[in-house]
Tab-separated table of C-alpha atoms and ligand atoms in Angstrom:
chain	number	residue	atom	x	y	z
G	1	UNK	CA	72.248	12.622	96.693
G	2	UNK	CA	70.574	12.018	93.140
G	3	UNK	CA	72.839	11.347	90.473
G	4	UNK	CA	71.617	11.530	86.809
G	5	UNK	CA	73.918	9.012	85.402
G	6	UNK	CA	72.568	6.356	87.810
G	7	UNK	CA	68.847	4.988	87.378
G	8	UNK	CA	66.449	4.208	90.469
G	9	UNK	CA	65.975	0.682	91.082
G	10	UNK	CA	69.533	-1.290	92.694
G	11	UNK	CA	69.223	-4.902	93.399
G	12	UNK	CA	70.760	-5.781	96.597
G	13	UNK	CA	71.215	-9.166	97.583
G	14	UNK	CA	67.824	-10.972	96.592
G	15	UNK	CA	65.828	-7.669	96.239
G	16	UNK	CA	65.216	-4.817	94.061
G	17	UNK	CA	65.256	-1.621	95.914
G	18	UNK	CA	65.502	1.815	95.284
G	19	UNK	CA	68.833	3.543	95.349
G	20	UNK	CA	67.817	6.068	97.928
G	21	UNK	CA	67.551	3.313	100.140
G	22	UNK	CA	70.746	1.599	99.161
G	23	UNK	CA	72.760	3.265	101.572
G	24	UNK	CA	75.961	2.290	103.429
G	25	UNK	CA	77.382	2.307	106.941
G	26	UNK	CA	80.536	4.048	107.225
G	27	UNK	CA	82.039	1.639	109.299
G	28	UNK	CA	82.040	-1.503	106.870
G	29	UNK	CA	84.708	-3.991	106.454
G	30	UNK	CA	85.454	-3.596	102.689
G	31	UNK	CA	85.211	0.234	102.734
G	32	UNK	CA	87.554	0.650	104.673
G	33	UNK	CA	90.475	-2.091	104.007
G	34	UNK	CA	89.545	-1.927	100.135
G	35	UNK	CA	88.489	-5.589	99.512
G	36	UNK	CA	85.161	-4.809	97.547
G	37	UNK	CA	84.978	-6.338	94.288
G	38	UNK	CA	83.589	-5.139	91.077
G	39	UNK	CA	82.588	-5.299	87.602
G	40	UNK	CA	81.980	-3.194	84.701
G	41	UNK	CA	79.916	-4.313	82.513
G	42	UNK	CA	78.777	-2.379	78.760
G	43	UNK	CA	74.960	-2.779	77.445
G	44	UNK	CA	74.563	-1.563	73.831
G	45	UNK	CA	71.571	-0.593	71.963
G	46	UNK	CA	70.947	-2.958	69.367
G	47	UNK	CA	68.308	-3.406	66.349
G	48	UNK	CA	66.035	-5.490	68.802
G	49	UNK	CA	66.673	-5.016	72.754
G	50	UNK	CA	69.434	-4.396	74.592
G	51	UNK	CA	72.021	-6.602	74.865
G	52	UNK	CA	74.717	-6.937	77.245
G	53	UNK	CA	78.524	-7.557	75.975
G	54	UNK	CA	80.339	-10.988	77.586
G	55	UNK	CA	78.294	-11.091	80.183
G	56	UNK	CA	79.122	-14.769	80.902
G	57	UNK	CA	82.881	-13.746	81.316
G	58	UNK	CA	81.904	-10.738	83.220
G	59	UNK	CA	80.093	-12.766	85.869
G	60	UNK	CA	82.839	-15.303	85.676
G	61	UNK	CA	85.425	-12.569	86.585
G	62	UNK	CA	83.133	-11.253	89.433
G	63	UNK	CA	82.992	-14.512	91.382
G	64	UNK	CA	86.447	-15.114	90.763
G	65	UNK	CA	87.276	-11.533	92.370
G	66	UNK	CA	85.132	-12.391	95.019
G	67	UNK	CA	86.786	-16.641	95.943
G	68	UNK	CA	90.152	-14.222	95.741
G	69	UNK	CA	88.624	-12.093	98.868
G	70	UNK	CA	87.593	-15.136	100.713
G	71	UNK	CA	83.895	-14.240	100.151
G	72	UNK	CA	81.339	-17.079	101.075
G	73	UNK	CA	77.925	-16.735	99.941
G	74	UNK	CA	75.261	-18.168	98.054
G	75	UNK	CA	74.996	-16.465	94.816
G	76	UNK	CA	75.145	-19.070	91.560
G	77	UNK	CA	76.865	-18.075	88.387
G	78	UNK	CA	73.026	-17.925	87.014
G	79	UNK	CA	71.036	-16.343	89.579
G	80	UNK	CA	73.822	-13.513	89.244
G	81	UNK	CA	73.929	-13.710	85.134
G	82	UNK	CA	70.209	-13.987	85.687
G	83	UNK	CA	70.052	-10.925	87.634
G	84	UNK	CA	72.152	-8.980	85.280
G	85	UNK	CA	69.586	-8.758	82.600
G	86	UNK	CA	66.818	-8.501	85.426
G	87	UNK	CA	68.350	-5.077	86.911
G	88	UNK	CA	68.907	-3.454	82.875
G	89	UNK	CA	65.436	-4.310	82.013
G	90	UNK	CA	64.286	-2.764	84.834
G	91	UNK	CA	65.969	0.016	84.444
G	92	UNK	CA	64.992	1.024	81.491
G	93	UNK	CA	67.594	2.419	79.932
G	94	UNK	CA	68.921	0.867	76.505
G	95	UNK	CA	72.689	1.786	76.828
G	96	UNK	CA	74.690	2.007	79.260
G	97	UNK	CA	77.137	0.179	82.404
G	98	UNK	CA	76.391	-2.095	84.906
G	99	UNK	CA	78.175	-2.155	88.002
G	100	UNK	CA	77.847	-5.551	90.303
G	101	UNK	CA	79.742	-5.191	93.672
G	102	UNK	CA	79.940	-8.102	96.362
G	103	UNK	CA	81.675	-6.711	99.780
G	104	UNK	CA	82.119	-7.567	103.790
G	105	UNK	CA	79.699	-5.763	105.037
G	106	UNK	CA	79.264	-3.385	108.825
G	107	UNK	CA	80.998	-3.831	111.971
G	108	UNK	CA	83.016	-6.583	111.785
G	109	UNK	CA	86.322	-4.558	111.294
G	110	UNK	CA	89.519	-7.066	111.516
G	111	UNK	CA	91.382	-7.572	108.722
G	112	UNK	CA	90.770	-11.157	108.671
G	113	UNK	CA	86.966	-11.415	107.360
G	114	UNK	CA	86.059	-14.303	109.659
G	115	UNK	CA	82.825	-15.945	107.260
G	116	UNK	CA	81.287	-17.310	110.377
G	117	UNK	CA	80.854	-13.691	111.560
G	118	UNK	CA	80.836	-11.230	108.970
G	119	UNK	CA	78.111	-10.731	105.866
G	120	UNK	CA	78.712	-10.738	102.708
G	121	UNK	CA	76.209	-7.650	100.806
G	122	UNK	CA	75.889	-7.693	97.231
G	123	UNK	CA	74.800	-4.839	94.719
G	124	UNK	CA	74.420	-4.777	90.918
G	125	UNK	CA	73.361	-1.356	89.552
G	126	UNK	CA	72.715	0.066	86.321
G	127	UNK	CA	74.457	3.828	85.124
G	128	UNK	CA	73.162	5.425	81.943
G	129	UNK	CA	76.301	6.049	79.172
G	130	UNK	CA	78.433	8.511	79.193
G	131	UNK	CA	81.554	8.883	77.487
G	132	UNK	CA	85.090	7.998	79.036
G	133	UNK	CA	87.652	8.371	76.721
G	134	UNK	CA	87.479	11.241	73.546
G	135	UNK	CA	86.352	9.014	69.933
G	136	UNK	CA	89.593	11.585	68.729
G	137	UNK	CA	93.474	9.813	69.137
G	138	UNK	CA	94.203	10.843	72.731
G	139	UNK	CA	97.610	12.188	74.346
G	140	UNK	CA	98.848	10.056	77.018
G	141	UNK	CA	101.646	10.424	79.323
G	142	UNK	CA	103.545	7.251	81.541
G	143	UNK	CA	103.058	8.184	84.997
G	144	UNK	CA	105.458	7.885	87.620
G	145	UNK	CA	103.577	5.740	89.488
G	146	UNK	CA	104.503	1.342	88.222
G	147	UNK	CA	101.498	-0.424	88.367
G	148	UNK	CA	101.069	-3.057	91.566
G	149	UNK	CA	103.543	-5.776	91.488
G	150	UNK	CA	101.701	-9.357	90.997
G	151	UNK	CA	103.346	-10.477	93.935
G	152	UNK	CA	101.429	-8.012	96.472
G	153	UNK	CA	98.075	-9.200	95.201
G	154	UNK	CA	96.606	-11.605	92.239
G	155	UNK	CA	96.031	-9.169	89.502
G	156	UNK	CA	93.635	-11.025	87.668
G	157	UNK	CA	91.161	-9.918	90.295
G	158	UNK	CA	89.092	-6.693	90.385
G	159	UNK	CA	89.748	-6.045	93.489
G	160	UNK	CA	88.503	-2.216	94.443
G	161	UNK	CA	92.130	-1.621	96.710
G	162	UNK	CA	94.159	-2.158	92.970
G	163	UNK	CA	92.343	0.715	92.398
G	164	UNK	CA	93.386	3.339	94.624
G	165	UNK	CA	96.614	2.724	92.354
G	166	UNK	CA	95.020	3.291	88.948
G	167	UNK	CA	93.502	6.804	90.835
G	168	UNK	CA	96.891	7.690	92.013
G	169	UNK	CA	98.283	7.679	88.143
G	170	UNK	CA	94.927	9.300	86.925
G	171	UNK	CA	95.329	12.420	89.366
G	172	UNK	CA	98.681	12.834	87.880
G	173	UNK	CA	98.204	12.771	84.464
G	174	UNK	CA	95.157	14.936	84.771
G	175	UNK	CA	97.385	17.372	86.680
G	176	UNK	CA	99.571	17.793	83.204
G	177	UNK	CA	96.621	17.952	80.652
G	178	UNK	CA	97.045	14.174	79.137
G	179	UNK	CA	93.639	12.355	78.805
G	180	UNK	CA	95.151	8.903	80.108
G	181	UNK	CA	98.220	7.801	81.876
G	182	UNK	CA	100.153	4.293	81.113
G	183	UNK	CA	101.556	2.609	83.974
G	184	UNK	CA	105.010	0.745	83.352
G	185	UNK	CA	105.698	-2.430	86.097
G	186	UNK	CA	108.413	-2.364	88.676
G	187	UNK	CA	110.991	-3.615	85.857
G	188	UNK	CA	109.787	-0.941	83.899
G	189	UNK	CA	108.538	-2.406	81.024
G	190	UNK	CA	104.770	-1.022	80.186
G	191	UNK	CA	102.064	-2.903	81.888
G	192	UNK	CA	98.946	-1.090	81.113
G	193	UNK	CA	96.328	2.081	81.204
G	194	UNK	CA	94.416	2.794	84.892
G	195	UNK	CA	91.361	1.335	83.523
G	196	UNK	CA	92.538	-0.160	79.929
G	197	UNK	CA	94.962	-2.718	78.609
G	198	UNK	CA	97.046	-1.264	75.499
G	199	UNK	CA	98.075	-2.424	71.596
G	200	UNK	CA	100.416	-1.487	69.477
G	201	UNK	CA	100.992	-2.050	65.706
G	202	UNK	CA	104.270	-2.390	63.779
G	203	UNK	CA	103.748	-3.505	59.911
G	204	UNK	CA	101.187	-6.106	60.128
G	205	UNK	CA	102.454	-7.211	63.208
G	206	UNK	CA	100.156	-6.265	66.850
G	207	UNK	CA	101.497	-6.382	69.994
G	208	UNK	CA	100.092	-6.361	73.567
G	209	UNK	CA	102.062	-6.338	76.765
G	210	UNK	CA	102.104	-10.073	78.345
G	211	UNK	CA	99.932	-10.888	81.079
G	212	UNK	CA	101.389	-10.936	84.794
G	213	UNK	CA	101.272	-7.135	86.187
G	214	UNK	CA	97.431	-6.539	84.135
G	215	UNK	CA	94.075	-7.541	84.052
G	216	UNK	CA	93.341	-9.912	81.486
G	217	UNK	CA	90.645	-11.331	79.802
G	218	UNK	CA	87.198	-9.253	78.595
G	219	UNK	CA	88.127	-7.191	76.075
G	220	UNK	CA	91.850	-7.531	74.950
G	221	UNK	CA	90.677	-11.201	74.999
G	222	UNK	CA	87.625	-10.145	72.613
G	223	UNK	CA	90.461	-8.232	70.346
G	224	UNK	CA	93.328	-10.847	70.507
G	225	UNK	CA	90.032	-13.196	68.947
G	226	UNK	CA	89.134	-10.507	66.452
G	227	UNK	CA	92.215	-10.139	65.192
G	228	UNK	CA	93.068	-13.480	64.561
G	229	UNK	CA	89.302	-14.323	62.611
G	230	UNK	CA	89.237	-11.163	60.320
G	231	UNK	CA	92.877	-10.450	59.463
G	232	UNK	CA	95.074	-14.047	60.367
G	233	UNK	CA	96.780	-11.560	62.943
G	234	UNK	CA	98.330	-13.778	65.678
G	235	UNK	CA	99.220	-11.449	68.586
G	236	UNK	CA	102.058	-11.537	69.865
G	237	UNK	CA	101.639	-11.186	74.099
G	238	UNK	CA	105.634	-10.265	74.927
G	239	UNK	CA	107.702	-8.046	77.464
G	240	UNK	CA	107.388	-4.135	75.872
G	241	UNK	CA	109.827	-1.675	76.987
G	242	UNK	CA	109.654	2.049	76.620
G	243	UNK	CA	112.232	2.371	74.192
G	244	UNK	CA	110.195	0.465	72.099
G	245	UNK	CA	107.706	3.017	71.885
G	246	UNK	CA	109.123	4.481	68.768
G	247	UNK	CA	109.279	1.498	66.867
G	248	UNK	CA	105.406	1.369	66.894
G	249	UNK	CA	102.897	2.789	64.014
G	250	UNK	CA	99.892	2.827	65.827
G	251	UNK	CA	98.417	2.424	69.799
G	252	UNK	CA	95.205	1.744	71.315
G	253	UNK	CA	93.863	1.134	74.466
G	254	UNK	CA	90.402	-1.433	74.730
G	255	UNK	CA	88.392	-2.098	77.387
G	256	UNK	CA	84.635	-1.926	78.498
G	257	UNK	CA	84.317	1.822	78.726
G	258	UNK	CA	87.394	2.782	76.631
G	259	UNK	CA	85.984	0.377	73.590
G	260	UNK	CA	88.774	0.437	71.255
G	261	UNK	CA	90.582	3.932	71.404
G	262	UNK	CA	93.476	5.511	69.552
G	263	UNK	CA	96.867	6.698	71.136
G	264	UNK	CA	97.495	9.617	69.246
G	265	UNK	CA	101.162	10.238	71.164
G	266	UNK	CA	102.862	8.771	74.152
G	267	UNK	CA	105.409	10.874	76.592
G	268	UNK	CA	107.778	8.987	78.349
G	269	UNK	CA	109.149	9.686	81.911
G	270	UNK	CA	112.132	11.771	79.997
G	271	UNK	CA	109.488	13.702	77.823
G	272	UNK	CA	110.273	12.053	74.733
G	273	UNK	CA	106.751	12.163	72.391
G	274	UNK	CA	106.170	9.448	69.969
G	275	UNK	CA	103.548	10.188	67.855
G	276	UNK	CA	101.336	7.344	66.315
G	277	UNK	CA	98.982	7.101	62.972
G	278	UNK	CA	96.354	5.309	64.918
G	279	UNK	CA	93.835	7.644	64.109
G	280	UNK	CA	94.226	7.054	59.694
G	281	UNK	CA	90.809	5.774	58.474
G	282	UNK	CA	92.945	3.246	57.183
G	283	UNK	CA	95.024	2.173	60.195
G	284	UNK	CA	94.032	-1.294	61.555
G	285	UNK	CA	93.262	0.938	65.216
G	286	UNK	CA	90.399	2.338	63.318
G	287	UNK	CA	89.758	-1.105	61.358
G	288	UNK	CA	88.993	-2.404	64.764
G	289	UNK	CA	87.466	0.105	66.442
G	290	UNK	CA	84.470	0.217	64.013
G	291	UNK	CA	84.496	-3.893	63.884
G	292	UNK	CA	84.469	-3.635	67.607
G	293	UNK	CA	81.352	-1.091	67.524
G	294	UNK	CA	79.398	-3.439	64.741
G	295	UNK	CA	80.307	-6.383	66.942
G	296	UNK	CA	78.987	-5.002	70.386
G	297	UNK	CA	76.046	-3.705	68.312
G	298	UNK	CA	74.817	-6.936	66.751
G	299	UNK	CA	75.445	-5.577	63.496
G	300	UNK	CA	78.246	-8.639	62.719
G	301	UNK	CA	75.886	-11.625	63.302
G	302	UNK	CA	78.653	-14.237	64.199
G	303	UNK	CA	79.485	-12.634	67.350
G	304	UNK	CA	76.186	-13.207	68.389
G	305	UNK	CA	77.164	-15.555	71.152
G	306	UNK	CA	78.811	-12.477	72.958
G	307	UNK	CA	75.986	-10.768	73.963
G	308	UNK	CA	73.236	-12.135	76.173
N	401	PMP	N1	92.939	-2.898	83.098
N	401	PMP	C1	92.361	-2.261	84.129
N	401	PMP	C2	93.230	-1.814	85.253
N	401	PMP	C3	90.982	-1.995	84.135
N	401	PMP	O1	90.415	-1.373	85.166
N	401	PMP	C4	90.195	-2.403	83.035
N	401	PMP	C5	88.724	-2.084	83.004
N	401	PMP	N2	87.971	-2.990	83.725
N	401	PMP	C6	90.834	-3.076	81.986
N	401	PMP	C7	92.209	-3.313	82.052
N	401	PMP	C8	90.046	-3.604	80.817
N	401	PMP	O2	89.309	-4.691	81.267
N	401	PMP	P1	87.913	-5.099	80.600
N	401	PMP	O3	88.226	-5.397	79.185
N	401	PMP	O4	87.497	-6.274	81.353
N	401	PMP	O5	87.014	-3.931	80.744
């Protein structure tokens, strides 16, 4: 099936191939015990090519997902950085997502992925933009569902079975009319979005829940650094319960494809709404979402080194 959002030439393993021909079996290994790995990776338009956002950390992330699955291959840090920038020139687009996926490939279907029997098949594609979350302060609801606990499975891993919990929260929420859900941990204090980590804002004081339960590193990483270099904020990474919520001025979630995005309100599990002023043109939420945009742009030259 041709979709529009995704353009025609795939690079699997050494090659690139068009994605007609990129097909899968249906009995493959990582399809159907969850262990493929992933990335998501934002390319921006900017006043000279296109340039891709942390890719280093990106491709850093990816391996590590994939030494967490017990993948052996071949692929270098560089030939898959390398490849990166191969696949979006070819593609032609200037901004959009790339998606690299390593996996355990047909037939061999025990759970243990024995590497002296079993291949190891790696994709990185390239998806034109589209929007995920509104640019308007969006209503969000904490689902029912708590978020994985880190000790079923290392969390720092994109792992493509953590997601079938992130899909779980997003058919509920989408069920009630809320554009995103927020998942709490199994002690119930808030964790983070299905595909987004979260900030809050008190005074001049930001807050982010601590990591553990989340994902860390690309872009509450890029924030917690932003913060600190254009407004001396230090961060403070702590243990945020729901009862805090209304002690908060502003919210926001980040992430590749969520960017930097104001909470408007959150419900609670008891249908409490607190209501935030993320979305003031002079709230720090909207401070850094347009420093965020300039940044992933090119447009604040000392960020260069972000973007390959
Ligand atoms: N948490 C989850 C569960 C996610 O899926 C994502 C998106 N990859 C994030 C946080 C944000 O991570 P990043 O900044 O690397 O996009």
């Amino acid at each position: 099936m041709k979709l529009s959002f995704q353009t025609p030439i795939v690079r699997h393993n050494g090659e690139y191939i068009n994605r007609e021909d990129a097909t899968e079996h249906h009995i493959n290994h990582s399809l159907h015990y969850g262990t493929w790995v992933f990335e998501w990776i934002r390319f921006y338009n900017t006043d000279l090519w296109p340039k891709v956002f942390k890719l280093k950390e990106h491709i850093e992330r990816f391996l590590y997902s994939a030494s967490v699955m017990g993948m052996q291959h071949n692929w270098t840090y560089q030939e898959l950085y390398d490849a990166t920038l191969e696949t979006v020139a070819r593609s032609g687009e200037t901004d959009g997502y790339i998606r690299p996926i390593m996996y355990y490939g047909q037939w061999k279907m025990w759970v243990y992925p024995d590497p002296t029997k079993i291949q190891v098949e790696c994709y990185i594609s390239v998806w034109k933009r589209w929007k995920y979350l509104s640019d308007d302060p969006i209503k969000v609801k904490i689902s029912k569902t708590r978020r994985i606990h880190p000790d079923t499975s290392d969390m720092s891993a994109k792992i493509s079975g953590h997601y079938a919990n992130s899909t779980i929260v997003s058919l509920e929420i989408k069920k009630e009319w809320y554009d995103e859900g927020l998942l709490l941990d199994t002690n119930w204090y808030i964790a983070e979005g299905p595909w987004e980590n979260i900030f809050f804002i008190r005074w001049n004081k930001v807050f982010t829940p601590q990591l553990g339960t989340i994902l860390p590193w690309i872009t509450r990483a890029t924030i917690i650094e932003l913060f600190k270099k254009e407004h001396n904020i230090t961060i403070k990474e702590v243990m945020i319960h729901p009862n805090d919520l209304m002690t908060y001025d502003e919210a926001f979630f980040v992430g590749t494809a969520a960017e930097v995005t104001p909470i408007a309100s959150i419900t609670t599990e008891s249908w409490d709404i607190h209501t935030y002023t993320s979305g003031n043109s002079e709230s720090y939420t909207m401070k850094m979402k347009h420093l965020y945009d300039d940044v992933v742009k090119w447009k604040v030259k000392v960020y260069i080194h972000w973007l390959s």
